């Protein structure tokens, strides 16, 4: 008699990590979390594995590619790397152009049945946003108000990722389904909307006040007790 109880972890074409219910999914997640072949952040955390795989399923990714493509940045899942480009290539194309004279990336997303979406992002945008600082005397970039080493070391690449994130988010929102993507800024520490002299001045004033308070407390702690005990005869 033919056995109709085929394990849910086996597909007709070969081995596949497919679960039929929550219990099976948790068993698979526990197994993956115990492996050294998954990213470090998922090792020993089956609950995170389960959620990442669920995100991947909603995006059309299988469990293992999902674990390699989804990372948790500042407590929020983020899709990054080649997996993002692979998802977009299934539904459209993106043209990218770098203007070396102006230092600007311009990208246009083409998608059948949808209007084209175009975004530009360059060095001036990065400087205005506080990602980098620019020294015109020696034509070099440095840390901006946001103190991001990645932006200071490779501003062209970071501008490319930021521009691409804007285009993809506007042109493919139904594909992303709300997940954060590499370059959209959620991997950075939140800063005030206006980054300028006033914000920097306030920070310096606060740091100076804290330093003065700490110095005063140290002086008070070093004061010796000079009180005297007077015995009074009754």
Coordinates of C-alpha atoms in Angstrom, one line a residue:
X1 CA 0.0 0.0 0.0
X2 CA 1.3 3.4 -0.9
X3 CA 2.3 5.6 2.0
X4 CA 0.5 9.0 1.6
X5 CA 2.0 10.5 4.8
X6 CA 4.8 12.3 3.1
X7 CA 6.9 14.4 5.6
X8 CA 6.3 18.1 5.2
X9 CA 10.1 18.7 5.1
X10 CA 10.4 16.7 1.8
X11 CA 9.4 18.1 -1.5
X12 CA 9.0 16.1 -4.7
X13 CA 12.0 17.7 -6.2
X14 CA 14.2 17.1 -3.2
X15 CA 14.9 18.4 0.3
X16 CA 13.1 21.5 1.3
X17 CA 12.5 23.3 4.6
X18 CA 8.8 23.5 4.5
X19 CA 6.6 23.3 7.6
X20 CA 2.9 22.3 7.7
X21 CA 2.1 23.9 11.1
X22 CA 3.6 26.0 13.8
X23 CA 5.1 23.1 15.7
X24 CA 7.0 21.8 12.7
X25 CA 8.1 25.4 11.9
X26 CA 9.5 25.8 15.4
X27 CA 11.3 22.5 15.2
X28 CA 13.0 23.6 11.9
X29 CA 13.8 27.0 13.5
X30 CA 15.4 25.3 16.5
X31 CA 17.5 23.0 14.2
X32 CA 18.7 26.0 12.2
X33 CA 19.5 28.0 15.3
X34 CA 21.7 25.2 16.5
X35 CA 23.8 25.3 13.3
X36 CA 27.0 27.2 12.7
X37 CA 26.1 27.7 9.0
X38 CA 23.5 30.4 9.8
X39 CA 24.5 34.1 10.6
X40 CA 25.8 34.5 14.2
X41 CA 22.8 36.7 15.3
X42 CA 20.5 33.7 14.6
X43 CA 22.6 31.1 16.4
X44 CA 20.8 30.0 19.6
X45 CA 17.7 32.1 18.8
X46 CA 15.1 29.9 17.2
X47 CA 12.4 32.6 17.7
X48 CA 14.4 35.0 15.6
X49 CA 15.0 32.4 13.0
X50 CA 11.2 31.7 12.8
X51 CA 10.4 35.4 12.4
X52 CA 13.1 36.0 9.8
X53 CA 11.9 33.0 7.8
X54 CA 8.3 34.3 8.0
X55 CA 9.5 37.7 6.6
X56 CA 11.4 35.8 3.9
X57 CA 8.3 33.9 2.9
X58 CA 6.2 37.1 2.6
X59 CA 9.0 38.4 0.3
X60 CA 9.2 35.2 -1.8
X61 CA 12.5 34.0 -0.2
X62 CA 13.1 30.5 1.0
X63 CA 14.3 30.0 4.6
X64 CA 18.0 29.8 4.1
X65 CA 18.3 32.8 1.7
X66 CA 16.1 34.7 4.0
X67 CA 18.4 34.2 7.0
X68 CA 21.4 35.4 4.9
X69 CA 19.5 38.4 3.5
X70 CA 17.6 39.7 6.6
X71 CA 19.5 41.3 9.5
X72 CA 18.3 43.0 12.6
X73 CA 19.5 46.6 12.7
X74 CA 18.6 48.7 15.8
X75 CA 15.8 46.3 16.6
X76 CA 14.2 46.3 13.2
X77 CA 14.5 43.7 10.4
X78 CA 16.3 44.9 7.3
X79 CA 16.7 43.4 3.8
X80 CA 20.2 43.9 2.3
X81 CA 22.6 42.6 -0.3
X82 CA 22.0 40.8 -3.5
X83 CA 18.7 39.4 -2.3
X84 CA 17.1 42.9 -2.7
X85 CA 18.3 43.2 -6.2
X86 CA 17.1 39.7 -7.1
X87 CA 13.6 40.5 -5.9
X88 CA 13.5 43.7 -7.9
X89 CA 14.8 42.0 -11.1
X90 CA 11.7 39.7 -11.0
X91 CA 9.4 42.7 -11.3
X92 CA 11.4 45.4 -13.1
X93 CA 14.7 47.1 -13.8
X94 CA 16.7 50.1 -12.4
X95 CA 18.9 52.3 -14.5
X96 CA 21.8 53.9 -12.5
X97 CA 24.0 56.7 -13.7
X98 CA 26.8 58.5 -11.8
X99 CA 27.6 62.1 -12.7
X100 CA 31.3 62.5 -11.8
X101 CA 31.3 66.2 -12.3
X102 CA 28.3 66.9 -10.0
X103 CA 28.9 64.0 -7.7
X104 CA 25.3 62.8 -8.0
X105 CA 23.7 59.4 -8.6
X106 CA 20.5 59.4 -10.7
X107 CA 18.3 56.2 -10.9
X108 CA 15.1 55.4 -12.6
X109 CA 13.0 52.3 -11.9
X110 CA 11.0 50.8 -14.8
X111 CA 8.1 48.5 -14.0
X112 CA 5.4 47.2 -16.4
X113 CA 2.1 48.8 -15.7
X114 CA 3.5 51.5 -13.4
X115 CA 5.0 55.0 -14.0
X116 CA 8.7 55.3 -13.9
X117 CA 10.2 56.5 -10.6
X118 CA 13.4 58.7 -10.7
X119 CA 15.6 59.8 -7.7
X120 CA 18.9 61.6 -7.5
X121 CA 21.2 61.7 -4.5
X122 CA 24.8 63.0 -4.3
X123 CA 27.5 64.6 -2.2
X124 CA 25.6 67.8 -1.5
X125 CA 22.6 65.8 -0.2
X126 CA 24.9 63.8 2.1
X127 CA 26.6 66.9 3.4
X128 CA 23.3 68.7 4.0
X129 CA 22.0 65.6 5.8
X130 CA 25.0 65.5 8.1
X131 CA 26.4 62.2 6.8
X132 CA 29.7 63.6 5.8
X133 CA 31.8 66.8 6.0
X134 CA 33.7 68.2 3.0
X135 CA 37.1 70.0 3.0
X136 CA 37.3 71.9 -0.3
X137 CA 41.0 72.8 0.3
X138 CA 42.2 69.2 -0.2
X139 CA 39.0 67.8 -1.7
X140 CA 38.4 65.2 1.0
X141 CA 35.5 63.9 3.0
X142 CA 35.3 63.5 6.8
X143 CA 32.9 62.7 9.6
X144 CA 29.6 64.6 9.5
X145 CA 27.4 65.5 12.3
X146 CA 26.0 62.0 12.3
X147 CA 29.4 60.5 12.9
X148 CA 29.2 57.7 10.3
X149 CA 32.5 56.1 9.4
X150 CA 31.0 54.3 6.4
X151 CA 29.9 57.6 4.9
X152 CA 33.3 59.2 5.5
X153 CA 35.2 56.2 4.0
X154 CA 33.1 55.6 0.9
X155 CA 30.6 58.5 0.3
X156 CA 30.0 57.5 -3.4
X157 CA 28.9 54.0 -2.5
X158 CA 26.8 55.2 0.4
X159 CA 25.1 57.8 -1.9
X160 CA 24.4 55.0 -4.3
X161 CA 22.7 52.9 -1.6
X162 CA 20.6 55.8 -0.4
X163 CA 19.5 56.7 -3.9
X164 CA 18.7 53.1 -4.7
X165 CA 16.7 52.8 -1.5
X166 CA 14.5 55.8 -2.3
X167 CA 13.8 54.4 -5.8
X168 CA 13.0 50.9 -4.7
X169 CA 10.8 52.0 -1.9
X170 CA 8.7 54.3 -4.1
X171 CA 8.6 51.9 -7.1
X172 CA 8.2 48.5 -5.4
X173 CA 6.2 49.0 -2.1
X174 CA 4.1 46.0 -2.7
X175 CA 7.2 43.8 -3.0
X176 CA 8.9 45.1 0.1
X177 CA 5.7 45.0 2.2
X178 CA 7.1 47.5 4.8
X179 CA 10.4 45.8 5.6
X180 CA 13.4 48.1 5.9
X181 CA 16.0 48.0 3.2
X182 CA 19.8 48.7 3.1
X183 CA 20.4 52.4 2.6
X184 CA 17.1 53.7 3.7
X185 CA 18.6 55.1 6.9
X186 CA 17.1 53.0 9.6
X187 CA 20.5 51.5 10.4
X188 CA 21.6 54.9 11.6
X189 CA 21.1 56.6 15.0
X190 CA 18.1 58.9 14.9
X191 CA 19.2 62.6 14.8
X192 CA 17.3 65.9 14.8
X193 CA 15.7 66.8 11.5
X194 CA 17.8 70.0 11.3
X195 CA 21.5 69.4 11.7
X196 CA 23.4 72.6 11.9
X197 CA 25.3 75.0 14.2
X198 CA 22.5 75.2 16.7
X199 CA 22.2 71.5 17.3
X200 CA 26.0 71.1 17.6
X201 CA 26.2 74.1 20.0
X202 CA 23.5 72.6 22.2
X203 CA 25.4 69.3 22.4
X204 CA 28.6 71.1 23.3
X205 CA 26.9 73.2 26.0
X206 CA 25.3 70.1 27.5
X207 CA 28.6 68.3 27.6
X208 CA 30.4 71.3 29.2
X209 CA 27.7 71.5 31.9
X210 CA 27.9 67.8 32.6
X211 CA 31.7 68.1 32.9
X212 CA 31.4 71.0 35.3
X213 CA 28.9 69.1 37.5
X214 CA 31.2 66.1 37.6
X215 CA 34.2 68.3 38.6
X216 CA 32.1 69.9 41.3
X217 CA 31.0 66.5 42.7
X218 CA 34.6 65.3 42.7
X219 CA 35.7 68.4 44.7
X220 CA 32.8 67.9 47.2
X221 CA 33.8 64.2 47.7
X222 CA 37.4 65.2 48.4
X223 CA 36.5 67.7 51.2
X224 CA 37.7 66.4 54.5
X225 CA 35.4 66.2 57.5
X226 CA 36.6 69.0 59.9
X227 CA 33.7 68.9 62.3
X228 CA 34.7 68.5 66.0
X229 CA 32.9 66.6 68.7
X230 CA 32.5 68.6 71.9
X231 CA 31.9 66.8 75.1
X232 CA 29.6 68.7 77.5
X233 CA 29.6 67.8 81.1
X234 CA 26.1 67.8 82.7

